[in-house]
Short mmCIF file of C-alpha atoms and ligand atoms in Angstrom, two decimals:
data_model
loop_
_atom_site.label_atom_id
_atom_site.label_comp_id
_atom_site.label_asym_id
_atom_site.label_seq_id
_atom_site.Cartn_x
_atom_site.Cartn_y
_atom_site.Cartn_z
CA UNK A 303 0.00 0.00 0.00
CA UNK A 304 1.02 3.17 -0.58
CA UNK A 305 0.58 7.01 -0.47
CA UNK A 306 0.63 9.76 -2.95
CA UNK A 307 0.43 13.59 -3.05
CA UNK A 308 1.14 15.84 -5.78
CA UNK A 309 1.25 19.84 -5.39
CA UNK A 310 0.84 22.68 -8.52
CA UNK A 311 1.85 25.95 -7.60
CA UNK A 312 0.14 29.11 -9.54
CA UNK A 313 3.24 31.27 -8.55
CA UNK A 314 6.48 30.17 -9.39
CA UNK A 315 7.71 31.69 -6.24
CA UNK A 316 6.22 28.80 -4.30
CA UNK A 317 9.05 26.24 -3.03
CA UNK A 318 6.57 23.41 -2.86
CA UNK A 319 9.03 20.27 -1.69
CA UNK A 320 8.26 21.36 2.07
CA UNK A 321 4.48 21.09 1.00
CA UNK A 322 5.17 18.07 -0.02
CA UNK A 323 6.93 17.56 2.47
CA UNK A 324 3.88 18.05 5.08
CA UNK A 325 1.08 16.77 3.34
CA UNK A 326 3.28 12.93 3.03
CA UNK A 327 3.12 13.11 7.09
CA UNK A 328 -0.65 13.25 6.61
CA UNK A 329 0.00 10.13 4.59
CA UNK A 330 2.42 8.55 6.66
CA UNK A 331 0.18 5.65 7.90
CA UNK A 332 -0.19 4.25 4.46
CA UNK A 333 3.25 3.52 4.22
CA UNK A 334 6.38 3.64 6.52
CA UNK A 335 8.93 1.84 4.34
CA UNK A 336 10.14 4.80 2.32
CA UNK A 337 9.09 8.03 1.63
CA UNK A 338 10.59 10.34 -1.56
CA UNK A 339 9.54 13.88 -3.61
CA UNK A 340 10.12 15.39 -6.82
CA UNK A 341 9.84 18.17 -8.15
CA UNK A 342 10.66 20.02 -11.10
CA UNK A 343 12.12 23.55 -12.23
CA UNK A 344 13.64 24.53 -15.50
CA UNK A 345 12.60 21.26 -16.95
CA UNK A 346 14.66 19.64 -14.76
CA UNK A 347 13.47 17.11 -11.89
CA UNK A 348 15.08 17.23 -8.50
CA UNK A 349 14.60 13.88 -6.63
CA UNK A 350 14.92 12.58 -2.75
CA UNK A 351 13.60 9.01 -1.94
CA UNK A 352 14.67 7.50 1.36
CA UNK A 353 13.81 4.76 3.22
CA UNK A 354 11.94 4.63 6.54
CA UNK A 355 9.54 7.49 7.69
CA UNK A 356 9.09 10.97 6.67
CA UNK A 357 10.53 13.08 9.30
CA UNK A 358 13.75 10.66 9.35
CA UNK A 359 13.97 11.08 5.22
CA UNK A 360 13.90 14.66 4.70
CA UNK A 361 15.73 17.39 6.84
CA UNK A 362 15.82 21.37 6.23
CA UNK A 363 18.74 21.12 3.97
CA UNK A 364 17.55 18.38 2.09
CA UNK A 365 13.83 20.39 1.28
CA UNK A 366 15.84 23.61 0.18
CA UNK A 367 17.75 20.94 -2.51
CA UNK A 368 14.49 20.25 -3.76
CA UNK A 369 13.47 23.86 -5.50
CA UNK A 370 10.42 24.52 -7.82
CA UNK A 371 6.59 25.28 -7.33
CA UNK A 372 5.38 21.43 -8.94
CA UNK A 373 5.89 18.43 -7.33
CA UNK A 374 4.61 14.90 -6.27
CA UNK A 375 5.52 12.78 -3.38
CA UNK A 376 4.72 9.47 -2.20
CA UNK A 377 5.19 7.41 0.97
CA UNK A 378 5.58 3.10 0.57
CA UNK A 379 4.65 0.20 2.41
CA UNK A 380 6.68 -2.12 0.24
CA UNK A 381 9.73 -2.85 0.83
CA UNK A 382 10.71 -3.28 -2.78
CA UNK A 383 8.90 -0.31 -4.18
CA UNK A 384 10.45 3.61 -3.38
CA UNK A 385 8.68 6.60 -4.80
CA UNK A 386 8.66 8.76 -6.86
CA UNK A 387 9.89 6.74 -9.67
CA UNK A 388 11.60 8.67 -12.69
CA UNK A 389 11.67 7.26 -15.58
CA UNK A 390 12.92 8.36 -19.18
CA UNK A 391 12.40 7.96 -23.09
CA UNK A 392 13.35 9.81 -26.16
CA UNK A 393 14.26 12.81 -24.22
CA UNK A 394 11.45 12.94 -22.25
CA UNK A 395 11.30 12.32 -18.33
CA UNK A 396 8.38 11.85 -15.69
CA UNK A 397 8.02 11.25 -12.48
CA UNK A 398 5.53 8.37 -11.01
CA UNK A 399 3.80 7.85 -7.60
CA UNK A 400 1.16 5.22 -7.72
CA UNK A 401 -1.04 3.36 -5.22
CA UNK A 402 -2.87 -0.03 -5.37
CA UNK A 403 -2.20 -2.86 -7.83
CA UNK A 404 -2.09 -3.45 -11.28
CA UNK A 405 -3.70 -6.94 -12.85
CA UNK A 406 -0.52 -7.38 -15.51
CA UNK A 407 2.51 -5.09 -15.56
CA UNK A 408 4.41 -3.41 -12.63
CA UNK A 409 4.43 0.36 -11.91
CA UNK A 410 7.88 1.17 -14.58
CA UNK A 411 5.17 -0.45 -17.31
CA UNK A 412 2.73 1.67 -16.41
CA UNK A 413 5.10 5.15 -16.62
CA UNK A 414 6.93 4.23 -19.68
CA UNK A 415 3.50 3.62 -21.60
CA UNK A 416 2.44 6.96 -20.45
CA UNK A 417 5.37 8.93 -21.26
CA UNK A 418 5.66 7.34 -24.49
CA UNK A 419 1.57 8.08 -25.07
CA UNK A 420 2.41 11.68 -24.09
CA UNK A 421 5.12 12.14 -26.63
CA UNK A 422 2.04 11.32 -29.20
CA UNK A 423 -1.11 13.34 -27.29
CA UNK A 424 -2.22 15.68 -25.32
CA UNK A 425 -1.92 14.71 -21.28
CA UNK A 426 -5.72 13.92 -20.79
CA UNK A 427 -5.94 11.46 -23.63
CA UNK A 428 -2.41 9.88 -23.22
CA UNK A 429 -3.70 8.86 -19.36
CA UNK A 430 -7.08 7.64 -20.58
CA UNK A 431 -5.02 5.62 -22.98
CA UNK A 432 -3.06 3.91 -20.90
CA UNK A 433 -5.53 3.36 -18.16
CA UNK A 434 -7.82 1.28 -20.99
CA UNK A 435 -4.51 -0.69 -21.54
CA UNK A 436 -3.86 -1.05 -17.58
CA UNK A 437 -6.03 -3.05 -15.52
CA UNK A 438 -6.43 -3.04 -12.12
CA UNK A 439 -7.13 -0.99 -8.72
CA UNK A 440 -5.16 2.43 -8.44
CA UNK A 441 -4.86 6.14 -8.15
CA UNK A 442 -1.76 7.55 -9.64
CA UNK A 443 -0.16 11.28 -10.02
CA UNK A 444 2.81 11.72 -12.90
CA UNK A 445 4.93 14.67 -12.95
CA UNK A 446 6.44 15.54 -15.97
CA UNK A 447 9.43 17.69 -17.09
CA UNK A 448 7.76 20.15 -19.26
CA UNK A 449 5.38 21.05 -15.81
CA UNK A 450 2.49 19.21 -15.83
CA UNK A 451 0.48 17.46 -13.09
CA UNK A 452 -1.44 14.15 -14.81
CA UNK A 453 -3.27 12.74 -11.94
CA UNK A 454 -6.09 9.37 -12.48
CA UNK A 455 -7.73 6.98 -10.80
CA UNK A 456 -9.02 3.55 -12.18
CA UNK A 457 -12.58 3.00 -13.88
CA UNK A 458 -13.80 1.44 -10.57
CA UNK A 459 -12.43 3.69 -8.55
CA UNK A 460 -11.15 0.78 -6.21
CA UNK A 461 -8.32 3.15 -4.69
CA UNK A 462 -9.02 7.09 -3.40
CA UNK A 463 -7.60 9.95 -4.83
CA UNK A 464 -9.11 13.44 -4.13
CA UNK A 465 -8.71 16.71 -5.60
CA UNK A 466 -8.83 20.34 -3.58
CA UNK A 467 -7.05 23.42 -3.37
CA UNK A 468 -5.62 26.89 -1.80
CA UNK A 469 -7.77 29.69 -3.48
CA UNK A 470 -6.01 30.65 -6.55
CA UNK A 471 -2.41 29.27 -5.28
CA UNK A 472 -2.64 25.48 -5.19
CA UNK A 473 -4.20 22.43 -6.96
CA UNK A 474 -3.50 19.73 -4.64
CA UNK A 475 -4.22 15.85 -5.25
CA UNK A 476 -3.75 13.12 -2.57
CA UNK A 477 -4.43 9.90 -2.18
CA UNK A 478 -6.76 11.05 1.41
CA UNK A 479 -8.39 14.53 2.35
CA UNK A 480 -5.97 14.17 5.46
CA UNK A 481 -3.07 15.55 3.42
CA UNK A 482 -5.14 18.27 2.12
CA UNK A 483 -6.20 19.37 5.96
CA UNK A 484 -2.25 19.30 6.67
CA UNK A 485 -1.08 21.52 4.10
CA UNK A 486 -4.26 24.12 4.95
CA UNK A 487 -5.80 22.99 1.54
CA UNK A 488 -9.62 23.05 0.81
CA UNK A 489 -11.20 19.67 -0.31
CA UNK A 490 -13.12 20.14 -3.50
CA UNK A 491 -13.92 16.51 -4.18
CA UNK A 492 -13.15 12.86 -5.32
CA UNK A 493 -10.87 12.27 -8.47
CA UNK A 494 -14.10 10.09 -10.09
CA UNK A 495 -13.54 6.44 -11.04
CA UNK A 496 -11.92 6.51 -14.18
CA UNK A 497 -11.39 10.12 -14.37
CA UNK A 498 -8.02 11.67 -15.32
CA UNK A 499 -7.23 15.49 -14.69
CA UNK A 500 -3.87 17.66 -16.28
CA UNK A 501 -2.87 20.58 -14.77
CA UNK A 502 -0.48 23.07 -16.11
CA UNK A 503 0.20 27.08 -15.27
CA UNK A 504 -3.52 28.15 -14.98
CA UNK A 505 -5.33 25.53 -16.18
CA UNK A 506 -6.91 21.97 -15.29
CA UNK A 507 -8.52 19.85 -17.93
CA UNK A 508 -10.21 16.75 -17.25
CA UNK A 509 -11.50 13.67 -19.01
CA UNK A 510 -12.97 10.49 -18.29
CA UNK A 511 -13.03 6.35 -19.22
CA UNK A 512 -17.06 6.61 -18.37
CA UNK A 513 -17.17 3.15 -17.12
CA UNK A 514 -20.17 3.04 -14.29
CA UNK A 515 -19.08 0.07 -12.19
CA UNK A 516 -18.00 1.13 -8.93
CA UNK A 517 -15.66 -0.86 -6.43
CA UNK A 518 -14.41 1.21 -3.96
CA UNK A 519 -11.80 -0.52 -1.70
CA UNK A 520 -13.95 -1.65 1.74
CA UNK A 521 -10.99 -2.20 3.58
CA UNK A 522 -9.86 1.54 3.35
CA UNK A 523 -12.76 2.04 5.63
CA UNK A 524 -11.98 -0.30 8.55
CA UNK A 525 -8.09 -0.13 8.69
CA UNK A 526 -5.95 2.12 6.04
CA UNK A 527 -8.00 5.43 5.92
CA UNK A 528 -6.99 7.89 8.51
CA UNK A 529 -10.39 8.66 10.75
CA UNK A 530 -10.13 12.38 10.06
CA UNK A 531 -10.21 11.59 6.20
CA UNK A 532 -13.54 12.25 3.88
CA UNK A 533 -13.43 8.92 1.19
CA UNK A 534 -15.78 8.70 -1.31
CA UNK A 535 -17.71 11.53 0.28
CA UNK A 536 -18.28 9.29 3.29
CA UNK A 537 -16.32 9.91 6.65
CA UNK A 538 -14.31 8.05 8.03
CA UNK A 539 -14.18 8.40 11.83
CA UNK A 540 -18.72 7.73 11.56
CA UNK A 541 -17.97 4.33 9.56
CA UNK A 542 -15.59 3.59 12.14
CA UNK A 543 -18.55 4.56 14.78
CA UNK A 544 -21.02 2.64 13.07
CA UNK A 545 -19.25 -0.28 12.84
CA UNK A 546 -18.12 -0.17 16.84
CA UNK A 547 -22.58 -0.02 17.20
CA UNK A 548 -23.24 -2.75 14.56
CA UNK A 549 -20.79 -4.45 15.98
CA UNK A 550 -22.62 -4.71 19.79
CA UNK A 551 -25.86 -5.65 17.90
CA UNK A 552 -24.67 -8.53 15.53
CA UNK A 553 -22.53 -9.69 18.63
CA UNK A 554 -23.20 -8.80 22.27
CA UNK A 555 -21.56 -10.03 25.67
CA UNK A 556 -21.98 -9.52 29.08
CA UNK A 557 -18.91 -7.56 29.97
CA UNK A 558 -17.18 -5.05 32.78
CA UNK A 559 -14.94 -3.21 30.47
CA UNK A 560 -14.46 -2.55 26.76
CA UNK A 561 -10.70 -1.82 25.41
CA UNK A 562 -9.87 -1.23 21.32
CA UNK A 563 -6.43 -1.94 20.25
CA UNK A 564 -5.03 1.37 19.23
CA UNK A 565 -5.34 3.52 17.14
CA UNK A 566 -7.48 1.93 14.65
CA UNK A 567 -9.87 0.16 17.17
CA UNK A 568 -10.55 2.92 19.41
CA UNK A 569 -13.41 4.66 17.42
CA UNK A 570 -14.83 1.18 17.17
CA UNK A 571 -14.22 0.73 21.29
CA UNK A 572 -15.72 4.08 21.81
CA UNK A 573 -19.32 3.17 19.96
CA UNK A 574 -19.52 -0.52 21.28
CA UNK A 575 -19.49 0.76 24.20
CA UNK A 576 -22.13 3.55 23.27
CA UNK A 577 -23.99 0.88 22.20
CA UNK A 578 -24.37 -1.58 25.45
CA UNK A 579 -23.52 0.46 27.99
CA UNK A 580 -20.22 -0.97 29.16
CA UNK A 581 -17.83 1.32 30.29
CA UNK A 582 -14.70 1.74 27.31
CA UNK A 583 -11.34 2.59 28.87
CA UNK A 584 -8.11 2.83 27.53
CA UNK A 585 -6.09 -0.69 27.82
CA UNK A 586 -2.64 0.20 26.17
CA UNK A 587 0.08 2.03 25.96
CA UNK A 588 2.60 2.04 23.04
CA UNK A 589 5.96 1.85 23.60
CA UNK A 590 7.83 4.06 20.79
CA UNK A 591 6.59 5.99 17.87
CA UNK A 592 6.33 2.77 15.43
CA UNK A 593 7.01 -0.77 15.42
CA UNK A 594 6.53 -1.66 11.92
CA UNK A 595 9.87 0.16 10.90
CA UNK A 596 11.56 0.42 14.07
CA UNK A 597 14.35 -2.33 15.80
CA UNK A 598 12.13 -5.28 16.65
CA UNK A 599 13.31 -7.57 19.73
CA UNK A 600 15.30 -10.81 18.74
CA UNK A 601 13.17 -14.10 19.21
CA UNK A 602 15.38 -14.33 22.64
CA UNK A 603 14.25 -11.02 23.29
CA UNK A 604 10.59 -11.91 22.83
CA UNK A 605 10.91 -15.07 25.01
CA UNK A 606 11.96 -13.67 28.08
CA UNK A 607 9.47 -10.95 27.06
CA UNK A 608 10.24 -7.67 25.56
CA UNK A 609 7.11 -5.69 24.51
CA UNK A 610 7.63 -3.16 22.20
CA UNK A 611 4.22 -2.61 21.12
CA UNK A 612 1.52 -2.30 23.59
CA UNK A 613 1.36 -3.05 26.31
CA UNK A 614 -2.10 -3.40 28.73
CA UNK A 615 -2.60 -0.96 31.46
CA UNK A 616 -3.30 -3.36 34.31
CA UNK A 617 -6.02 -0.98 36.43
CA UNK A 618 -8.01 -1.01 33.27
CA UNK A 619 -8.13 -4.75 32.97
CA UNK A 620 -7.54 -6.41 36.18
CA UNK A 621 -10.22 -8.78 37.45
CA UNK A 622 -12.50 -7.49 34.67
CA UNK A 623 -14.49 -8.94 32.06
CA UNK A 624 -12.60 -7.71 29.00
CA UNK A 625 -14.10 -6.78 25.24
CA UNK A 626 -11.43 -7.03 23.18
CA UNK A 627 -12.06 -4.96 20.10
CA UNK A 628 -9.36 -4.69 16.90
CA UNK A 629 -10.12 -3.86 13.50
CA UNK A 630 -8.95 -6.99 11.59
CA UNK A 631 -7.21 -10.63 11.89
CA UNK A 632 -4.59 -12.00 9.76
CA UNK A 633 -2.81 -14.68 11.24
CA UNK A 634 -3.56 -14.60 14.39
CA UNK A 635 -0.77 -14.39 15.65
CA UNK A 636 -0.43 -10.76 17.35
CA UNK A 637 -4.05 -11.46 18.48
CA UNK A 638 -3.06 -14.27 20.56
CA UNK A 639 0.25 -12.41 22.23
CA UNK A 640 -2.43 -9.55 22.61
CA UNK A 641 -4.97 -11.67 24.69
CA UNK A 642 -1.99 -13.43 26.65
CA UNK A 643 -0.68 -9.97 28.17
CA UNK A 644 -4.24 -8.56 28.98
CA UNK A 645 -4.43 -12.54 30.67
CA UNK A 646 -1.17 -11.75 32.17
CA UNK A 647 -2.27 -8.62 33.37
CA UNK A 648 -4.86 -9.82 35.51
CA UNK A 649 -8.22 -9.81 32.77
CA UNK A 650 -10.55 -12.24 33.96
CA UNK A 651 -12.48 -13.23 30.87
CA UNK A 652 -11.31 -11.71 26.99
CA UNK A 653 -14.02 -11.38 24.55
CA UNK A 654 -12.62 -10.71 21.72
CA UNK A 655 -14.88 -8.52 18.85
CA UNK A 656 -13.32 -8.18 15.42
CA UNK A 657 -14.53 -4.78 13.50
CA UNK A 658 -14.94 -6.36 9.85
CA UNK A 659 -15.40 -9.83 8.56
CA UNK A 660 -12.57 -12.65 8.29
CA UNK A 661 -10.29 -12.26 5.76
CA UNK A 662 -10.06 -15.06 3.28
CA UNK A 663 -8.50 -14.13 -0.01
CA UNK A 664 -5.70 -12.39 -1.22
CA UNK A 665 -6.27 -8.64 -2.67
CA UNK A 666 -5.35 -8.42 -6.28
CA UNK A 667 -4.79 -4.35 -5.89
CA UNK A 668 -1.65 -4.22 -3.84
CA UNK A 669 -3.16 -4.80 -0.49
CA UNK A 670 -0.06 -7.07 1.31
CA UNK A 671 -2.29 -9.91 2.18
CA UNK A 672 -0.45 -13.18 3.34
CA UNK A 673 -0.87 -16.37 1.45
CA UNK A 674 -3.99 -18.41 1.53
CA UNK A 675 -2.90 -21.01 3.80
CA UNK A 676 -1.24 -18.53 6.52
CA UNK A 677 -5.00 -16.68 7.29
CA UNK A 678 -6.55 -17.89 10.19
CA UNK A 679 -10.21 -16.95 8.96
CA UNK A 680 -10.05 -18.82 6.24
CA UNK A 681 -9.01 -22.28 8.20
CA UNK A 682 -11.00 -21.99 11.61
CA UNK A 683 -14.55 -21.32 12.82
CA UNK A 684 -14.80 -18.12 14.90
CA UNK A 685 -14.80 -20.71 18.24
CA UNK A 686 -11.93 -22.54 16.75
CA UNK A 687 -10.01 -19.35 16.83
CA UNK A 688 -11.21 -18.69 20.55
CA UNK A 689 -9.83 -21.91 21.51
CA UNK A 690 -6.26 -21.02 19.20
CA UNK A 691 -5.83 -17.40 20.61
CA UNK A 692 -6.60 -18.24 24.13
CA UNK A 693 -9.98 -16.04 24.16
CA UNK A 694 -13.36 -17.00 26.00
CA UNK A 695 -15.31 -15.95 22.70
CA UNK A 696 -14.35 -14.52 19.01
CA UNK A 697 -16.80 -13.09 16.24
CA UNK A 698 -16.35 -10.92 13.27
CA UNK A 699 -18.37 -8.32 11.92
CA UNK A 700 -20.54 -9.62 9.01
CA UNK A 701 -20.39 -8.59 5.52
CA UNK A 702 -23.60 -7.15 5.62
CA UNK A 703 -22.68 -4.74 8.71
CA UNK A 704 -19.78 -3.57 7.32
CA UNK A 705 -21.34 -2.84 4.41
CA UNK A 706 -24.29 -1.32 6.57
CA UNK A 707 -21.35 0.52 8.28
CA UNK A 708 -20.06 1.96 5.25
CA UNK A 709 -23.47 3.14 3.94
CA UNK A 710 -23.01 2.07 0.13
CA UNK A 711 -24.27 -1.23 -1.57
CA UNK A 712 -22.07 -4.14 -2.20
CA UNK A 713 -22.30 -3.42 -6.10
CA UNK A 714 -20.01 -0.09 -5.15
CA UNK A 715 -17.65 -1.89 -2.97
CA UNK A 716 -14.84 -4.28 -3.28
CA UNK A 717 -14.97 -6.93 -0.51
CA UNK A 718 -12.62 -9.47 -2.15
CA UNK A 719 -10.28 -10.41 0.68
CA UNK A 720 -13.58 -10.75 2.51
CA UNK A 721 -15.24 -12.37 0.12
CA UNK A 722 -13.25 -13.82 -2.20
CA UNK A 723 -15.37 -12.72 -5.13
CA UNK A 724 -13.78 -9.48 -6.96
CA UNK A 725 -15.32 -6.83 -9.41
CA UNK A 726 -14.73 -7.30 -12.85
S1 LIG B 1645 -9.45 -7.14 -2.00
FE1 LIG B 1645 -9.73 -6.16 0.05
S2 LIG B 1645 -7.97 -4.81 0.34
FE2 LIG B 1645 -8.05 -5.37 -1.83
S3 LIG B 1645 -9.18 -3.68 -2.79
FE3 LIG B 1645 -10.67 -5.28 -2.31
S4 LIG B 1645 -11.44 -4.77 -0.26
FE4 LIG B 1645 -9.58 -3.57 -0.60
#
């Protein structure tokens, strides 16, 4: 997974890299791996890409090497893939940051077709081009060297991209309105499924694949969207809510205390608890800023037990009848370490409440899920995993609830990895 933001200046006094710079923190949960920007001046690009987060990739001195009032940026969750990518062809250069998954090709595919289709139309048209030739799920923003902004998102509109701006000064694109709030931006609206848009010095054209099917990614909703984002016109943080209430109905205990594994699960915490009346407090504390990129503990660290991620506040939990709430469960395997420790920490009972339905299939639009075999949803029964992960009950949220949650019909979602069935 991945995130992308790309910034036009109107005034070529603008130095947009720290812009950039800002707006990829408001993107930083979609991707901790790297993080890079380009931008462009005098037709030539200027390029950082770095790995690990943000703040640790770019410094002062590093922004002020980065001069010119275009740009795009993009953070990664993959390991493998580092953005922006520049590529170049017959004289021509552009720079690529791209998000989600393509059905045949990889992302250097993708920006070589489009660069060569712009050497033979205009910007509009070459993206519509090679969008029809590219299938898949994904929002994407190229930067060329002759100062445009192309920015598109697939015909079914599987991953976001939105579109806003700073009066007169800015066109800003991002893959969530959560960048645009950062950089003081206004958010105009979605990027529509299928719908490409150019900009260059004081003008944005548009143009569109007008395919109708919609399949906007479910799981943006429960887990990758930040709450404070607007997706698809629907927000956020009140899907979160409504699925911590539908939640409680579809799956009820009697219970002393309700806890969400943070930071995802809290908003779902906060509304099952709403819902039946038992009191939500706050179970964990995190220990450092992130684990997924930081030192993790050796396996002889882990036995004698280091805990570098959370860790349950024992007055919350002790000799209480715990409801366990986290967004989603892949293996299984943090789950179980999770229920030990709040076992360990004096919990009487764990009830564990899981705020979307089992996983089961892989995502073919760059979502990292794990091989078949390795998800625990798709080989046990909700009490089977009780019994695996040490809990006194498990359930999921149905399909229906989430999509209840959500507010739009299954025809205008994508539910694959929940499903197993994917829009065509
Ligand atoms: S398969 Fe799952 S993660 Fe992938 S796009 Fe569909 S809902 Fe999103």
């Amino acid at each position: 997974m991945s995130g992308l933001i790309g910034i036009f200046a109107f005034d070529e006094l603008w130095s947009i890299a720290r812009f950039i710079y800002y707006g990829l923190m408001g993107l930083q949960h979609r991707g901790q791996e790297s993080a890079g920007i380009t931008t462009v001046k005098d037709g030539r690009f200027y390029t950082r890409v770095c790995k690990g987060l943000v703040e640790e990739a770019f410094k002062e001195d590093t922004l002020k090497r980065l001069p010119g009032h275009i740009g795009c940026g993009g953070v990664s969750m993959d390991p493998a893939v580092s953005q922006p990518i520049v590529l170049e062809d017959r004289g021509k250069s552009l720079a690529l940051t791209f998000s989600g998954g393509l059905l045949e090709g990889d992302l250097k595919d993708f920006g070589l077709a489009l660069l060569r289709e712009l050497s033979k139309s205009d910007p509009e048209q070459a993206a519509l081009t090679v969008m029809e030739r590219f299938k898949g799920g994904y929002s994407f923003l190229a930067l060329t060297n002759d100062g445009h902004i192309v920015a598109g998102r697939d015909p079914m509109g599987v991953k976001p991209l939105c579109v806003g701006g700073l009066g007169f000064d800015l066109a800003v694109f991002a893959s969530e309105s959560s960048a645009l709030d950062v950089v003081g931006a206004d958010l105009s609206r979605e990027v529509e499924p299928g719908e490409v848009m150019s900009v260059e010095m004081f003008s944005i054209k548009r143009a569109s694949t007008g395919y109708s099917r919609r399949a906007y990614c479910s799981f943006e909703y429960v887990y990758y969207a930040r709450p404070d984002s607007v997706m698809n016109g629907i927000h956020v943080y009140e899907v979160r809510r409504r699925i911590g209430l539908l939640l409680a109905k579809e799956n009820p205990v009697e219970a002393d205390v309700v806890i969400g594994v943070p930071e995802t699960a809290i908003p779902f915490a906060m509304a099952y608890s709403q819902a039946t009346g038992i009191p939500v407090e706050m179970g964990f504390m995190r220990t450092g800023r992130s684990v997924r990129t930081a030192i993790k503990p050796t396996q002889f660290e882990r036995l004698v037990g280091v805990q570098l991620k959370l860790n349950p506040i024992r007055a919350a939990v002790k000799g209480k009848r715990v409801v366990l709430i986290d967004d989603s469960v892949v293996r299984g395997t943090t789950l179980r370490n999770t229920v030990y420790l709040l076992r360990k920490r004096g919990a009487k009972e764990v009830h564990v409440r899981i705020g979307s339905p089992a996983i089961v299939a892989r995502c073919p639009y760059g979502t990292a899920v794990p091989p078949e075999d390795e998800l625990i949803g798709r080989a046990l029964k909700p009490d089977e995993i009780a019994q695996v992960i040490g809990a006194d009950s498990f359930s999921y949220l149905s399909v229906d609830g989430l999509t209840e949650a959500i507010g739009l019909s299954k025809n205008s979602l994508c539910l694959g990895c929940f499903t197993g069935e994917y829009p065509v």
